[in-house]
mmCIF file of C-alpha atoms and ligand atoms in Angstrom:
data_model
loop_
_atom_site.group_PDB
_atom_site.id
_atom_site.type_symbol
_atom_site.label_atom_id
_atom_site.label_comp_id
_atom_site.label_asym_id
_atom_site.label_seq_id
_atom_site.Cartn_x
_atom_site.Cartn_y
_atom_site.Cartn_z
ATOM 1 C CA MET U 1048 29.248 -27.429 -13.074
ATOM 2 C CA ASN U 1049 26.050 -25.960 -11.611
ATOM 3 C CA HIS U 1050 22.914 -26.223 -13.697
ATOM 4 C CA GLU U 1051 19.509 -24.692 -13.166
ATOM 5 C CA ASN U 1052 17.462 -26.934 -15.424
ATOM 6 C CA ILE U 1053 19.180 -30.294 -15.520
ATOM 7 C CA LEU U 1054 20.765 -32.712 -13.055
ATOM 8 C CA VAL U 1055 23.900 -34.524 -14.159
ATOM 9 C CA THR U 1056 25.259 -37.595 -12.391
ATOM 10 C CA LYS U 1057 28.201 -39.771 -13.289
ATOM 11 C CA GLU U 1058 27.940 -43.498 -12.572
ATOM 12 C CA SER U 1059 30.532 -46.112 -13.343
ATOM 13 C CA GLY U 1060 30.976 -45.943 -17.104
ATOM 14 C CA TYR U 1061 27.958 -43.815 -17.938
ATOM 15 C CA ALA U 1062 26.285 -40.519 -17.112
ATOM 16 C CA VAL U 1063 22.650 -39.605 -16.508
ATOM 17 C CA ILE U 1064 21.260 -36.217 -17.524
ATOM 18 C CA GLN U 1065 17.831 -35.537 -16.045
ATOM 19 C CA PHE U 1066 15.636 -32.598 -17.040
ATOM 20 C CA ASN U 1067 14.593 -30.649 -13.978
ATOM 21 C CA ARG U 1068 11.648 -28.396 -14.816
ATOM 22 C CA PRO U 1069 8.862 -30.614 -13.434
ATOM 23 C CA GLU U 1070 6.485 -27.666 -12.909
ATOM 24 C CA VAL U 1071 6.216 -27.238 -16.699
ATOM 25 C CA LEU U 1072 6.533 -30.901 -17.651
ATOM 26 C CA ASN U 1073 10.197 -30.344 -18.534
ATOM 27 C CA ALA U 1074 9.400 -27.906 -21.340
ATOM 28 C CA LEU U 1075 12.665 -27.315 -23.185
ATOM 29 C CA ASN U 1076 13.530 -23.635 -22.808
ATOM 30 C CA THR U 1077 16.675 -22.065 -24.238
ATOM 31 C CA LYS U 1078 18.595 -22.283 -20.974
ATOM 32 C CA LEU U 1079 17.815 -25.980 -20.531
ATOM 33 C CA MET U 1080 18.911 -26.718 -24.098
ATOM 34 C CA GLU U 1081 22.105 -24.733 -23.558
ATOM 35 C CA GLU U 1082 22.871 -26.674 -20.384
ATOM 36 C CA LEU U 1083 22.039 -29.984 -22.053
ATOM 37 C CA VAL U 1084 24.282 -29.370 -25.052
ATOM 38 C CA GLU U 1085 27.182 -28.073 -22.965
ATOM 39 C CA SER U 1086 26.965 -31.081 -20.620
ATOM 40 C CA LEU U 1087 26.803 -33.516 -23.506
ATOM 41 C CA GLU U 1088 29.845 -31.965 -25.152
ATOM 42 C CA SER U 1089 31.818 -32.024 -21.942
ATOM 43 C CA ILE U 1090 30.827 -35.665 -21.281
ATOM 44 C CA ASP U 1091 31.811 -36.528 -24.851
ATOM 45 C CA GLN U 1092 35.394 -35.533 -23.948
ATOM 46 C CA ASP U 1093 35.415 -37.599 -20.745
ATOM 47 C CA ASP U 1094 37.038 -41.018 -21.286
ATOM 48 C CA ASP U 1095 35.460 -42.395 -18.111
ATOM 49 C CA VAL U 1096 31.963 -41.966 -19.554
ATOM 50 C CA ARG U 1097 31.062 -44.256 -22.410
ATOM 51 C CA CYS U 1098 27.328 -43.829 -22.724
ATOM 52 C CA VAL U 1099 24.762 -41.206 -21.704
ATOM 53 C CA ILE U 1100 21.178 -41.563 -20.515
ATOM 54 C CA ILE U 1101 18.866 -38.593 -21.068
ATOM 55 C CA THR U 1102 15.695 -38.690 -19.010
ATOM 56 C CA GLY U 1103 12.910 -36.671 -17.402
ATOM 57 C CA ASN U 1104 10.585 -37.866 -14.667
ATOM 58 C CA GLU U 1105 7.683 -40.307 -14.512
ATOM 59 C CA LYS U 1106 5.129 -37.729 -15.666
ATOM 60 C CA ALA U 1107 7.120 -36.177 -18.486
ATOM 61 C CA PHE U 1108 10.240 -36.777 -20.480
ATOM 62 C CA ALA U 1109 9.583 -33.341 -22.031
ATOM 63 C CA ALA U 1110 6.312 -31.788 -23.240
ATOM 64 C CA GLY U 1111 8.100 -29.955 -26.028
ATOM 65 C CA ALA U 1112 9.872 -26.673 -26.558
ATOM 66 C CA ASP U 1113 8.791 -23.978 -24.116
ATOM 67 C CA ILE U 1114 5.721 -22.500 -25.811
ATOM 68 C CA LYS U 1115 5.621 -19.487 -23.481
ATOM 69 C CA GLU U 1116 9.169 -18.579 -24.447
ATOM 70 C CA MET U 1117 8.488 -18.538 -28.190
ATOM 71 C CA ALA U 1118 4.825 -17.470 -28.308
ATOM 72 C CA ASP U 1119 5.543 -13.792 -29.039
ATOM 73 C CA ALA U 1120 8.762 -14.189 -31.006
ATOM 74 C CA SER U 1121 9.021 -12.845 -34.543
ATOM 75 C CA ALA U 1122 10.524 -14.939 -37.326
ATOM 76 C CA ILE U 1123 13.626 -12.752 -37.235
ATOM 77 C CA GLU U 1124 13.963 -13.216 -33.458
ATOM 78 C CA MET U 1125 13.628 -16.994 -33.900
ATOM 79 C CA LEU U 1126 16.313 -16.854 -36.582
ATOM 80 C CA GLY U 1127 18.549 -14.809 -34.277
ATOM 81 C CA ARG U 1128 18.207 -17.329 -31.440
ATOM 82 C CA ASP U 1129 19.756 -19.896 -33.785
ATOM 83 C CA GLN U 1130 18.405 -22.801 -31.803
ATOM 84 C CA PHE U 1131 18.933 -25.239 -34.647
ATOM 85 C CA ALA U 1132 22.686 -24.912 -34.150
ATOM 86 C CA ARG U 1133 22.229 -26.256 -30.630
ATOM 87 C CA TRP U 1134 20.193 -29.235 -31.838
ATOM 88 C CA ASP U 1135 22.817 -29.933 -34.519
ATOM 89 C CA ARG U 1136 25.460 -30.118 -31.803
ATOM 90 C CA ILE U 1137 23.500 -32.948 -30.132
ATOM 91 C CA ARG U 1138 23.548 -34.816 -33.427
ATOM 92 C CA ARG U 1139 27.356 -34.626 -33.386
ATOM 93 C CA ILE U 1140 27.799 -36.247 -29.941
ATOM 94 C CA LYS U 1141 29.916 -39.353 -30.467
ATOM 95 C CA LYS U 1142 28.949 -41.391 -27.430
ATOM 96 C CA PRO U 1143 25.758 -43.452 -27.534
ATOM 97 C CA LEU U 1144 22.714 -41.617 -26.182
ATOM 98 C CA ILE U 1145 19.847 -43.514 -24.563
ATOM 99 C CA ALA U 1146 16.536 -41.732 -24.003
ATOM 100 C CA ALA U 1147 14.708 -43.125 -20.953
ATOM 101 C CA VAL U 1148 11.165 -41.904 -21.531
ATOM 102 C CA SER U 1149 8.177 -41.900 -19.205
ATOM 103 C CA GLY U 1150 5.034 -39.787 -19.581
ATOM 104 C CA PHE U 1151 4.896 -37.094 -22.247
ATOM 105 C CA ALA U 1152 7.469 -36.961 -25.042
ATOM 106 C CA LEU U 1153 5.855 -34.330 -27.233
ATOM 107 C CA GLY U 1154 7.058 -31.962 -29.936
ATOM 108 C CA GLY U 1155 10.678 -31.115 -29.181
ATOM 109 C CA GLY U 1156 10.572 -33.800 -26.462
ATOM 110 C CA CYS U 1157 9.748 -36.485 -29.018
ATOM 111 C CA GLU U 1158 12.342 -35.006 -31.384
ATOM 112 C CA LEU U 1159 14.981 -35.068 -28.683
ATOM 113 C CA ALA U 1160 14.206 -38.718 -27.877
ATOM 114 C CA MET U 1161 14.494 -39.504 -31.591
ATOM 115 C CA THR U 1162 17.854 -37.709 -31.759
ATOM 116 C CA CYS U 1163 19.080 -40.247 -29.193
ATOM 117 C CA ASP U 1164 20.295 -43.614 -30.457
ATOM 118 C CA ILE U 1165 18.050 -45.880 -28.394
ATOM 119 C CA ILE U 1166 14.708 -45.240 -26.669
ATOM 120 C CA ILE U 1167 13.610 -47.155 -23.569
ATOM 121 C CA ALA U 1168 10.048 -46.295 -22.579
ATOM 122 C CA SER U 1169 7.831 -46.850 -19.577
ATOM 123 C CA GLU U 1170 4.339 -48.229 -20.177
ATOM 124 C CA THR U 1171 2.964 -44.742 -19.505
ATOM 125 C CA ALA U 1172 5.049 -42.983 -22.154
ATOM 126 C CA LYS U 1173 3.195 -41.031 -24.840
ATOM 127 C CA PHE U 1174 4.841 -39.813 -28.011
ATOM 128 C CA GLY U 1175 3.507 -37.122 -30.304
ATOM 129 C CA GLN U 1176 4.206 -34.181 -32.589
ATOM 130 C CA PRO U 1177 1.359 -31.827 -31.584
ATOM 131 C CA GLU U 1178 2.853 -28.676 -33.158
ATOM 132 C CA ILE U 1179 -0.008 -28.565 -35.684
ATOM 133 C CA ASN U 1180 -2.358 -27.710 -32.779
ATOM 134 C CA ILE U 1181 -0.432 -24.506 -32.042
ATOM 135 C CA GLY U 1182 -0.062 -23.341 -35.614
ATOM 136 C CA VAL U 1183 3.374 -24.649 -36.529
ATOM 137 C CA ILE U 1184 5.079 -27.864 -37.610
ATOM 138 C CA PRO U 1185 7.887 -29.907 -36.001
ATOM 139 C CA GLY U 1186 11.047 -27.810 -36.037
ATOM 140 C CA ALA U 1187 13.802 -30.060 -34.724
ATOM 141 C CA GLY U 1188 13.721 -33.011 -37.084
ATOM 142 C CA GLY U 1189 10.260 -34.456 -36.357
ATOM 143 C CA THR U 1190 9.091 -34.654 -39.949
ATOM 144 C CA GLN U 1191 12.331 -36.359 -40.959
ATOM 145 C CA ARG U 1192 13.279 -38.665 -38.077
ATOM 146 C CA LEU U 1193 9.717 -39.775 -37.326
ATOM 147 C CA THR U 1194 9.137 -40.632 -40.991
ATOM 148 C CA ARG U 1195 12.319 -42.670 -41.115
ATOM 149 C CA ALA U 1196 11.391 -44.461 -37.885
ATOM 150 C CA VAL U 1197 7.720 -45.272 -38.482
ATOM 151 C CA GLY U 1198 7.197 -44.767 -42.232
ATOM 152 C CA LYS U 1199 5.267 -42.153 -44.199
ATOM 153 C CA ALA U 1200 1.689 -43.192 -43.405
ATOM 154 C CA LYS U 1201 2.045 -43.195 -39.624
ATOM 155 C CA ALA U 1202 4.275 -40.108 -39.567
ATOM 156 C CA MET U 1203 1.749 -38.204 -41.687
ATOM 157 C CA GLU U 1204 -1.054 -39.172 -39.324
ATOM 158 C CA MET U 1205 0.892 -38.075 -36.260
ATOM 159 C CA VAL U 1206 2.171 -34.808 -37.743
ATOM 160 C CA LEU U 1207 -1.145 -33.826 -39.363
ATOM 161 C CA THR U 1208 -3.400 -34.670 -36.399
ATOM 162 C CA GLY U 1209 -1.004 -34.030 -33.518
ATOM 163 C CA LYS U 1210 -2.353 -37.216 -31.957
ATOM 164 C CA MET U 1211 -0.262 -38.970 -29.309
ATOM 165 C CA ILE U 1212 0.634 -42.639 -29.526
ATOM 166 C CA SER U 1213 1.164 -45.019 -26.616
ATOM 167 C CA ALA U 1214 4.480 -46.577 -25.668
ATOM 168 C CA GLU U 1215 3.300 -49.930 -26.974
ATOM 169 C CA GLU U 1216 2.277 -48.459 -30.332
ATOM 170 C CA ALA U 1217 5.631 -46.680 -30.502
ATOM 171 C CA ARG U 1218 7.370 -50.000 -29.894
ATOM 172 C CA GLN U 1219 5.318 -51.827 -32.497
ATOM 173 C CA TRP U 1220 5.997 -49.040 -35.001
ATOM 174 C CA GLY U 1221 9.752 -49.221 -34.455
ATOM 175 C CA LEU U 1222 10.198 -45.885 -32.678
ATOM 176 C CA VAL U 1223 10.982 -47.413 -29.287
ATOM 177 C CA ASN U 1224 13.346 -50.276 -28.455
ATOM 178 C CA LYS U 1225 11.679 -51.595 -25.332
ATOM 179 C CA VAL U 1226 8.691 -50.875 -23.072
ATOM 180 C CA VAL U 1227 8.823 -51.771 -19.386
ATOM 181 C CA PRO U 1228 6.688 -51.020 -16.308
ATOM 182 C CA VAL U 1229 7.146 -47.478 -15.064
ATOM 183 C CA GLU U 1230 9.120 -48.518 -11.984
ATOM 184 C CA TYR U 1231 11.804 -50.118 -14.157
ATOM 185 C CA TYR U 1232 12.335 -47.833 -17.156
ATOM 186 C CA LEU U 1233 15.315 -45.987 -15.717
ATOM 187 C CA GLN U 1234 16.880 -49.189 -14.402
ATOM 188 C CA GLU U 1235 16.418 -50.780 -17.820
ATOM 189 C CA ALA U 1236 18.226 -47.816 -19.392
ATOM 190 C CA ARG U 1237 20.971 -48.055 -16.770
ATOM 191 C CA ASN U 1238 21.461 -51.775 -17.503
ATOM 192 C CA LEU U 1239 21.769 -51.030 -21.190
ATOM 193 C CA ALA U 1240 24.165 -48.120 -20.597
ATOM 194 C CA GLU U 1241 26.313 -50.351 -18.401
ATOM 195 C CA GLU U 1242 26.351 -53.038 -21.087
ATOM 196 C CA ILE U 1243 27.402 -50.567 -23.801
ATOM 197 C CA ALA U 1244 29.984 -49.012 -21.444
ATOM 198 C CA GLY U 1245 31.585 -52.462 -21.201
ATOM 199 C CA LYS U 1246 32.223 -52.658 -24.953
ATOM 200 C CA PRO U 1247 35.417 -51.441 -26.686
ATOM 201 C CA PRO U 1248 34.940 -47.647 -26.959
ATOM 202 C CA LEU U 1249 36.535 -47.111 -30.373
ATOM 203 C CA ALA U 1250 34.366 -49.798 -31.935
ATOM 204 C CA VAL U 1251 31.291 -48.316 -30.207
ATOM 205 C CA ARG U 1252 32.108 -44.883 -31.603
ATOM 206 C CA LEU U 1253 32.622 -46.106 -35.149
ATOM 207 C CA ALA U 1254 29.566 -48.364 -34.964
ATOM 208 C CA LYS U 1255 27.358 -45.413 -33.989
ATOM 209 C CA GLU U 1256 28.847 -43.258 -36.747
ATOM 210 C CA ALA U 1257 28.329 -45.959 -39.355
ATOM 211 C CA VAL U 1258 24.687 -46.607 -38.433
ATOM 212 C CA LEU U 1259 23.921 -42.864 -38.472
ATOM 213 C CA LYS U 1260 25.688 -42.564 -41.826
ATOM 214 C CA SER U 1261 22.969 -44.757 -43.353
ATOM 215 C CA PHE U 1262 20.505 -41.870 -42.906
ATOM 216 C CA ASP U 1263 22.311 -39.458 -45.174
ATOM 217 C CA THR U 1264 24.143 -41.434 -47.796
ATOM 218 C CA THR U 1265 23.618 -43.849 -50.648
ATOM 219 C CA ILE U 1266 24.041 -47.567 -49.910
ATOM 220 C CA GLU U 1267 27.322 -47.421 -51.879
ATOM 221 C CA GLY U 1268 28.646 -44.505 -49.819
ATOM 222 C CA GLY U 1269 27.477 -46.127 -46.587
ATOM 223 C CA LEU U 1270 29.138 -49.443 -47.379
ATOM 224 C CA GLU U 1271 32.356 -47.639 -48.234
ATOM 225 C CA PHE U 1272 32.206 -45.739 -44.916
ATOM 226 C CA GLU U 1273 31.539 -48.969 -43.005
ATOM 227 C CA ARG U 1274 34.418 -50.748 -44.722
ATOM 228 C CA ARG U 1275 36.917 -48.004 -43.910
ATOM 229 C CA SER U 1276 35.781 -47.892 -40.297
ATOM 230 C CA PHE U 1277 36.125 -51.673 -40.124
ATOM 231 C CA TYR U 1278 39.709 -51.540 -41.449
ATOM 232 C CA LEU U 1279 40.539 -48.632 -39.128
ATOM 233 C CA LEU U 1280 39.682 -50.747 -36.095
ATOM 234 C CA PHE U 1281 42.489 -53.153 -37.053
ATOM 235 C CA ALA U 1282 44.830 -50.327 -36.000
ATOM 236 C CA SER U 1283 43.441 -50.476 -32.465
ATOM 237 C CA ASP U 1284 44.813 -52.387 -29.470
ATOM 238 C CA ASP U 1285 41.261 -53.400 -28.640
ATOM 239 C CA GLN U 1286 40.858 -55.313 -31.909
ATOM 240 C CA LYS U 1287 44.044 -57.291 -31.114
ATOM 241 C CA GLU U 1288 42.908 -57.839 -27.534
ATOM 242 C CA GLY U 1289 39.334 -58.786 -28.485
ATOM 243 C CA MET U 1290 40.340 -61.410 -31.020
ATOM 244 C CA LYS U 1291 43.199 -62.750 -28.868
ATOM 245 C CA ALA U 1292 40.858 -63.074 -25.876
ATOM 246 C CA PHE U 1293 38.389 -65.004 -28.009
ATOM 247 C CA VAL U 1294 41.091 -67.440 -29.138
ATOM 248 C CA GLU U 1295 42.408 -67.804 -25.561
ATOM 249 C CA LYS U 1296 38.843 -68.265 -24.230
ATOM 250 C CA ARG U 1297 39.018 -65.405 -21.738
ATOM 251 C CA ARG U 1298 37.255 -62.071 -21.202
ATOM 252 C CA PRO U 1299 38.850 -59.191 -23.106
ATOM 253 C CA ASP U 1300 40.407 -56.323 -21.188
ATOM 254 C CA TRP U 1301 39.657 -53.168 -23.196
ATOM 255 C CA SER U 1302 42.145 -50.296 -23.110
ATOM 256 C CA GLY U 1303 40.156 -47.947 -25.328
ATOM 257 C CA ARG U 1304 43.116 -47.572 -27.694
HETATM 258 N N1 LIG E 742 5.757 -25.201 -22.944
HETATM 259 C C1 LIG E 742 5.537 -24.443 -21.834
HETATM 260 N N2 LIG E 742 4.824 -24.861 -20.787
HETATM 261 C C2 LIG E 742 4.270 -26.085 -20.844
HETATM 262 C C3 LIG E 742 4.437 -26.928 -21.972
HETATM 263 C C4 LIG E 742 5.225 -26.433 -23.059
HETATM 264 N N3 LIG E 742 5.489 -27.168 -24.137
HETATM 265 N N4 LIG E 742 3.761 -28.075 -21.740
HETATM 266 C C5 LIG E 742 3.206 -27.951 -20.518
HETATM 267 N N5 LIG E 742 3.497 -26.766 -19.978
HETATM 268 C C6 LIG E 742 3.110 -26.246 -18.670
HETATM 269 C C7 LIG E 742 1.646 -25.841 -18.660
HETATM 270 O O1 LIG E 742 1.481 -24.544 -19.209
HETATM 271 C C8 LIG E 742 1.342 -25.893 -17.184
HETATM 272 O O2 LIG E 742 1.868 -24.742 -16.583
HETATM 273 P P1 LIG E 742 0.996 -23.858 -15.544
HETATM 274 O O3 LIG E 742 -0.274 -23.564 -16.264
HETATM 275 O O4 LIG E 742 0.788 -24.810 -14.377
HETATM 276 O O5 LIG E 742 1.849 -22.682 -15.235
HETATM 277 C C9 LIG E 742 2.169 -27.073 -16.708
HETATM 278 O O6 LIG E 742 3.177 -27.272 -17.708
HETATM 279 C C10 LIG E 742 1.381 -28.364 -16.605
HETATM 280 O O7 LIG E 742 0.727 -28.580 -17.833
HETATM 281 P P2 LIG E 742 -0.853 -28.879 -17.963
HETATM 282 O O8 LIG E 742 -1.612 -28.255 -16.854
HETATM 283 O O9 LIG E 742 -1.254 -28.536 -19.349
HETATM 284 O O10 LIG E 742 -0.850 -30.473 -17.741
HETATM 285 P P3 LIG E 742 -1.877 -31.532 -18.309
HETATM 286 O O11 LIG E 742 -1.497 -32.820 -17.659
HETATM 287 O O12 LIG E 742 -3.295 -31.048 -18.195
HETATM 288 O O13 LIG E 742 -1.577 -31.634 -19.891
HETATM 289 C C11 LIG E 742 -0.092 -31.851 -21.833
HETATM 290 C C12 LIG E 742 -0.354 -32.150 -20.306
HETATM 291 C C13 LIG E 742 1.295 -32.307 -22.167
HETATM 292 C C14 LIG E 742 -1.106 -32.601 -22.665
HETATM 293 C C15 LIG E 742 -0.275 -30.306 -22.062
HETATM 294 O O14 LIG E 742 0.513 -29.607 -21.113
HETATM 295 C C16 LIG E 742 0.171 -29.891 -23.441
HETATM 296 O O15 LIG E 742 -0.560 -30.052 -24.420
HETATM 297 N N6 LIG E 742 1.371 -29.283 -23.525
HETATM 298 C C17 LIG E 742 1.886 -28.736 -24.775
HETATM 299 C C18 LIG E 742 2.389 -29.831 -25.653
HETATM 300 C C19 LIG E 742 2.895 -29.278 -26.989
HETATM 301 O O16 LIG E 742 2.120 -28.644 -27.725
HETATM 302 N N7 LIG E 742 4.143 -29.532 -27.254
HETATM 303 C C20 LIG E 742 4.783 -29.027 -28.503
HETATM 304 C C21 LIG E 742 5.352 -27.659 -28.262
HETATM 305 S S1 LIG E 742 6.084 -26.988 -29.731
HETATM 306 C C22 LIG E 742 13.056 -25.617 -32.464
HETATM 307 C C23 LIG E 742 13.204 -26.850 -31.911
HETATM 308 C C24 LIG E 742 12.113 -27.491 -31.395
HETATM 309 C C25 LIG E 742 10.877 -26.923 -31.423
HETATM 310 C C26 LIG E 742 10.727 -25.685 -31.980
HETATM 311 C C27 LIG E 742 11.814 -25.025 -32.511
HETATM 312 N N8 LIG E 742 14.141 -24.909 -32.992
HETATM 313 C C28 LIG E 742 15.434 -25.581 -33.027
HETATM 314 C C29 LIG E 742 14.043 -23.582 -33.461
HETATM 315 C C30 LIG E 742 9.778 -27.626 -30.826
HETATM 316 C C31 LIG E 742 8.528 -27.126 -30.758
HETATM 317 C C32 LIG E 742 7.591 -27.728 -29.813
HETATM 318 O O17 LIG E 742 7.877 -28.655 -29.127
#
């Protein structure tokens, strides 16, 4: 498939989606979001791909939604564009998503990174929700996901001041998994994607679902969901293979069934 705003490459076991609007610091316009969501959904159906890296370039992961595109829109036009539906579709992707972030991850860029399951950052990454400076508030989950990741006090400070935080602060605050020198951030993400791609796919899928479930359920409901997923995996060939391989002291050979 040809894309104008993203580059998609398939490696062994994982795919890389790279934003390709460097002239505007990868600002997320409607077309880019459309291409991103369609690629993610198509990759989600591809059994050869078991993990996806979403990245930008060294200077910017993404500096937010495209301000020029929405500056003159009315509330009714914004409603008609129904962009939230597109963001919700990203939330429903079943394969693990790794954000490899360097440079600016602001506004929608920070929200997109937080929609991913794991964030690997370069030392130069900067995270922020600067929407307050242009007269709005985060619109794609920033007030919710940031608060869950870093707690109320820090989220309030970021959302109310629009101030950026460094990669190291983001790591210390629990927003980012790992910070590495800028020349290695993509490689680090690739290593992680390769590692996850080597795990049994059904267990990976249910593990992701169960962790995400903890965000929108009671502990009781979450434990019940986890338990059922755990039992379900005993219907898979990979559970039999994994446990047999352990007993026989050999590497498991996953079939994905
Ligand atoms: N949109 C459009 N263009 C952008 C942009 C953006 N978000 N960010 C940067 N650019 C463009 C600049 O206009 C400039 O273009 P030219 O002037 O060269 O044509 C080019 O990228 C380079 O930017 P700068 O010259 O400003 O570069 P600097 O290094 O000096 O500054 C910066 C970098 C990141 C500090 C600065 O560009 C900046 O403050 N950018 C805006 C950051 C921001 O406010 N981001 C939040 C946007 S609001 C929704 C979902 C999500 C959202 C909304 C709705 N729905 C589902 C409905 C999200 C909203 C947002 O993200």
